[in-house]
Amino acid sequence: MHFVFMGVSGSGKTSVAERVANRLDLPFAEADAFHPPANIRKMAAGEPLTDEDRRPWLRELADWIGAHEVLGESTVMACSALKRDYRDVLRTGAPGVEFLHMHGPDEVIRARIAARKGHFMPPALLRSQLEALQRLDPDEAGREFDVRADLDPLAEEALEYVRGRLGSAAV
């Protein structure tokens, strides 16, 4: 199985996903590391990415999932995956892709992104991400997690969810 921790910038998806991957000793990918330099320059300049900008990036992420599927490995990824269409591309990598949506009130996420240091994504782009965000549809495998929780309990909750899904996949 493959677990994509999704949400807008500042939602805590990377922090939670890294903890889960480390605890379960699963391969981890930070989707931001897959962005081509042109995308990073665009975001750093405060310009939102277009669907066209994202398409090759999403395909590369799906390929990463697929490569691990071939090896029989479950994975953890942190990726915004804001739209259903984006998640559909990620699902082409392998069967069994689930989304853990790190979601919460805008003001909580705004405060977190404002406090973050050293990231190319400026706080000004949060609005465009919130406008683009499509929450999980009922037919999408996954679950929403409330980011108002502190990081440790949130990571534990996500860890238990992933463990449960991995356990049910073995049955």
mmCIF file of C-alpha atoms in Angstrom:
data_model
loop_
_atom_site.group_PDB
_atom_site.id
_atom_site.type_symbol
_atom_site.label_atom_id
_atom_site.label_comp_id
_atom_site.label_asym_id
_atom_site.label_seq_id
_atom_site.Cartn_x
_atom_site.Cartn_y
_atom_site.Cartn_z
ATOM 1 C CA MET A 1 0.000 0.000 0.000
ATOM 2 C CA HIS A 2 1.029 3.563 -0.598
ATOM 3 C CA PHE A 3 0.123 6.424 1.714
ATOM 4 C CA VAL A 4 0.078 10.008 0.474
ATOM 5 C CA PHE A 5 -0.119 12.616 3.218
ATOM 6 C CA MET A 6 -1.862 15.493 1.495
ATOM 7 C CA GLY A 7 -2.893 19.046 2.257
ATOM 8 C CA VAL A 8 -2.006 22.640 1.678
ATOM 9 C CA SER A 9 1.382 24.058 2.508
ATOM 10 C CA GLY A 10 1.821 24.404 6.269
ATOM 11 C CA SER A 11 -0.697 21.670 7.136
ATOM 12 C CA GLY A 12 1.989 19.463 8.681
ATOM 13 C CA LYS A 13 1.847 16.736 6.046
ATOM 14 C CA THR A 14 5.622 16.364 5.769
ATOM 15 C CA SER A 15 6.251 16.366 9.530
ATOM 16 C CA VAL A 16 3.596 13.710 10.139
ATOM 17 C CA ALA A 17 4.504 11.623 7.075
ATOM 18 C CA GLU A 18 8.207 11.544 7.995
ATOM 19 C CA ARG A 19 7.397 10.342 11.502
ATOM 20 C CA VAL A 20 5.125 7.588 10.190
ATOM 21 C CA ALA A 21 7.655 6.476 7.561
ATOM 22 C CA ASN A 22 10.465 6.400 10.143
ATOM 23 C CA ARG A 23 8.436 4.453 12.691
ATOM 24 C CA LEU A 24 7.392 1.855 10.103
ATOM 25 C CA ASP A 25 10.718 1.875 8.234
ATOM 26 C CA LEU A 26 8.990 2.610 4.913
ATOM 27 C CA PRO A 27 10.470 4.465 1.926
ATOM 28 C CA PHE A 28 9.573 8.166 2.113
ATOM 29 C CA ALA A 29 9.295 10.816 -0.584
ATOM 30 C CA GLU A 30 8.841 14.544 -0.120
ATOM 31 C CA ALA A 31 7.072 15.597 -3.313
ATOM 32 C CA ASP A 32 8.624 19.078 -3.190
ATOM 33 C CA ALA A 33 12.004 17.455 -3.888
ATOM 34 C CA PHE A 34 10.641 16.248 -7.250
ATOM 35 C CA HIS A 35 9.700 19.724 -8.505
ATOM 36 C CA PRO A 36 11.765 20.930 -11.438
ATOM 37 C CA PRO A 37 13.728 24.142 -10.810
ATOM 38 C CA ALA A 38 11.277 26.154 -12.942
ATOM 39 C CA ASN A 39 8.395 25.229 -10.626
ATOM 40 C CA ILE A 40 10.381 26.157 -7.530
ATOM 41 C CA ARG A 41 11.389 29.506 -9.036
ATOM 42 C CA LYS A 42 7.775 30.199 -9.939
ATOM 43 C CA MET A 43 6.478 29.413 -6.440
ATOM 44 C CA ALA A 44 9.343 31.297 -4.748
ATOM 45 C CA ALA A 45 8.338 34.335 -6.815
ATOM 46 C CA GLY A 46 4.808 34.062 -5.427
ATOM 47 C CA GLU A 47 3.278 32.692 -8.609
ATOM 48 C CA PRO A 48 0.914 29.708 -8.239
ATOM 49 C CA LEU A 49 1.612 26.629 -10.338
ATOM 50 C CA THR A 50 -0.828 25.744 -13.082
ATOM 51 C CA ASP A 51 -2.207 22.289 -13.783
ATOM 52 C CA GLU A 52 0.161 22.195 -16.772
ATOM 53 C CA ASP A 53 3.131 22.931 -14.453
ATOM 54 C CA ARG A 54 2.096 20.100 -12.172
ATOM 55 C CA ARG A 55 1.417 17.350 -14.748
ATOM 56 C CA PRO A 56 5.030 16.138 -15.301
ATOM 57 C CA TRP A 57 5.724 16.428 -11.572
ATOM 58 C CA LEU A 58 2.686 14.304 -10.700
ATOM 59 C CA ARG A 59 3.634 11.675 -13.285
ATOM 60 C CA GLU A 60 7.118 11.465 -11.785
ATOM 61 C CA LEU A 61 5.596 10.967 -8.336
ATOM 62 C CA ALA A 62 3.305 8.225 -9.692
ATOM 63 C CA ASP A 63 6.369 6.588 -11.252
ATOM 64 C CA TRP A 64 8.114 6.659 -7.851
ATOM 65 C CA ILE A 65 5.115 4.906 -6.299
ATOM 66 C CA GLY A 66 5.075 2.397 -9.175
ATOM 67 C CA ALA A 67 8.780 1.615 -8.814
ATOM 68 C CA HIS A 68 8.258 0.711 -5.158
ATOM 69 C CA GLU A 69 5.143 -1.285 -6.003
ATOM 70 C CA VAL A 70 7.235 -3.424 -8.364
ATOM 71 C CA LEU A 71 9.618 -4.072 -5.462
ATOM 72 C CA GLY A 72 6.697 -5.066 -3.235
ATOM 73 C CA GLU A 73 7.301 -2.103 -0.923
ATOM 74 C CA SER A 74 4.710 0.063 0.773
ATOM 75 C CA THR A 75 5.567 3.764 0.769
ATOM 76 C CA VAL A 76 4.836 7.085 2.427
ATOM 77 C CA MET A 77 4.767 10.361 0.516
ATOM 78 C CA ALA A 78 4.083 13.970 1.457
ATOM 79 C CA CYS A 79 2.380 15.733 -1.454
ATOM 80 C CA SER A 80 -0.160 18.527 -1.630
ATOM 81 C CA ALA A 81 -2.438 16.458 -3.948
ATOM 82 C CA LEU A 82 -4.892 19.344 -3.822
ATOM 83 C CA LYS A 83 -7.289 18.238 -6.548
ATOM 84 C CA ARG A 84 -9.056 14.999 -7.345
ATOM 85 C CA ASP A 85 -7.407 15.055 -10.795
ATOM 86 C CA TYR A 86 -3.968 15.200 -9.164
ATOM 87 C CA ARG A 87 -4.804 12.305 -6.869
ATOM 88 C CA ASP A 88 -6.055 10.348 -9.878
ATOM 89 C CA VAL A 89 -2.610 10.737 -11.490
ATOM 90 C CA LEU A 90 -0.904 9.528 -8.303
ATOM 91 C CA ARG A 91 -3.216 6.501 -8.221
ATOM 92 C CA THR A 92 -1.919 5.440 -11.648
ATOM 93 C CA GLY A 93 1.356 4.454 -9.952
ATOM 94 C CA ALA A 94 -0.109 1.423 -8.203
ATOM 95 C CA PRO A 95 -3.265 -0.038 -6.778
ATOM 96 C CA GLY A 96 -3.744 0.690 -3.091
ATOM 97 C CA VAL A 97 -2.878 4.397 -2.933
ATOM 98 C CA GLU A 98 -4.539 6.029 0.075
ATOM 99 C CA PHE A 99 -4.675 9.690 1.030
ATOM 100 C CA LEU A 100 -4.301 11.041 4.547
ATOM 101 C CA HIS A 101 -5.611 14.586 4.332
ATOM 102 C CA MET A 102 -4.061 16.896 6.905
ATOM 103 C CA HIS A 103 -6.845 19.449 7.208
ATOM 104 C CA GLY A 104 -7.843 22.207 9.584
ATOM 105 C CA PRO A 105 -9.008 25.785 9.947
ATOM 106 C CA ASP A 106 -7.361 28.307 7.641
ATOM 107 C CA GLU A 107 -6.142 30.411 10.573
ATOM 108 C CA VAL A 108 -4.236 27.455 12.100
ATOM 109 C CA ILE A 109 -2.527 26.710 8.808
ATOM 110 C CA ARG A 110 -1.792 30.407 8.146
ATOM 111 C CA ALA A 111 -0.075 30.673 11.546
ATOM 112 C CA ARG A 112 2.027 27.584 10.851
ATOM 113 C CA ILE A 113 3.131 28.678 7.405
ATOM 114 C CA ALA A 114 3.989 32.164 8.697
ATOM 115 C CA ALA A 115 6.222 30.627 11.386
ATOM 116 C CA ARG A 116 8.034 28.310 8.967
ATOM 117 C CA LYS A 117 11.608 29.180 8.012
ATOM 118 C CA GLY A 118 13.652 28.277 4.956
ATOM 119 C CA HIS A 119 10.909 26.990 2.649
ATOM 120 C CA PHE A 120 10.527 28.221 -0.932
ATOM 121 C CA MET A 121 6.739 28.427 -0.638
ATOM 122 C CA PRO A 122 5.777 31.946 0.451
ATOM 123 C CA PRO A 123 2.763 32.435 2.737
ATOM 124 C CA ALA A 124 1.096 34.488 -0.018
ATOM 125 C CA LEU A 125 0.504 31.309 -2.060
ATOM 126 C CA LEU A 126 -1.566 29.677 0.664
ATOM 127 C CA ARG A 127 -4.705 31.404 -0.588
ATOM 128 C CA SER A 128 -4.357 29.858 -4.058
ATOM 129 C CA GLN A 129 -3.857 26.433 -2.490
ATOM 130 C CA LEU A 130 -6.916 26.799 -0.269
ATOM 131 C CA GLU A 131 -8.970 27.846 -3.304
ATOM 132 C CA ALA A 132 -7.734 24.847 -5.323
ATOM 133 C CA LEU A 133 -8.167 22.297 -2.521
ATOM 134 C CA GLN A 134 -10.734 19.587 -3.139
ATOM 135 C CA ARG A 135 -11.368 17.453 -0.094
ATOM 136 C CA LEU A 136 -11.467 13.683 -0.481
ATOM 137 C CA ASP A 137 -14.558 12.381 -2.218
ATOM 138 C CA PRO A 138 -16.442 9.527 -0.517
ATOM 139 C CA ASP A 139 -15.136 7.050 -3.111
ATOM 140 C CA GLU A 140 -11.473 7.950 -2.480
ATOM 141 C CA ALA A 141 -9.534 5.659 -0.154
ATOM 142 C CA GLY A 142 -8.245 7.607 2.804
ATOM 143 C CA ARG A 143 -9.154 9.722 5.765
ATOM 144 C CA GLU A 144 -9.070 13.296 6.981
ATOM 145 C CA PHE A 145 -7.005 14.246 10.049
ATOM 146 C CA ASP A 146 -7.528 17.403 12.133
ATOM 147 C CA VAL A 147 -4.316 19.445 12.231
ATOM 148 C CA ARG A 148 -5.397 21.359 15.326
ATOM 149 C CA ALA A 149 -3.935 18.439 17.301
ATOM 150 C CA ASP A 150 -0.341 18.709 18.465
ATOM 151 C CA LEU A 151 2.213 17.029 16.210
ATOM 152 C CA ASP A 152 2.904 13.999 18.435
ATOM 153 C CA PRO A 153 -0.737 12.920 18.913
ATOM 154 C CA LEU A 154 -1.481 13.662 15.248
ATOM 155 C CA ALA A 155 1.449 11.508 14.129
ATOM 156 C CA GLU A 156 0.323 8.708 16.479
ATOM 157 C CA GLU A 157 -3.206 8.843 15.066
ATOM 158 C CA ALA A 158 -1.877 8.687 11.506
ATOM 159 C CA LEU A 159 0.531 5.892 12.451
ATOM 160 C CA GLU A 160 -2.317 3.795 13.849
ATOM 161 C CA TYR A 161 -4.355 4.389 10.701
ATOM 162 C CA VAL A 162 -1.469 3.296 8.443
ATOM 163 C CA ARG A 163 -0.696 0.266 10.622
ATOM 164 C CA GLY A 164 -4.357 -0.724 10.465
ATOM 165 C CA ARG A 165 -4.477 -0.393 6.694
ATOM 166 C CA LEU A 166 -1.239 -2.342 6.270
ATOM 167 C CA GLY A 167 -2.629 -5.039 8.545
ATOM 168 C CA SER A 168 -5.909 -5.261 6.631
ATOM 169 C CA ALA A 169 -4.020 -5.447 3.310
ATOM 170 C CA ALA A 170 -2.187 -8.566 4.509
ATOM 171 C CA VAL A 171 -5.458 -10.396 5.149
#
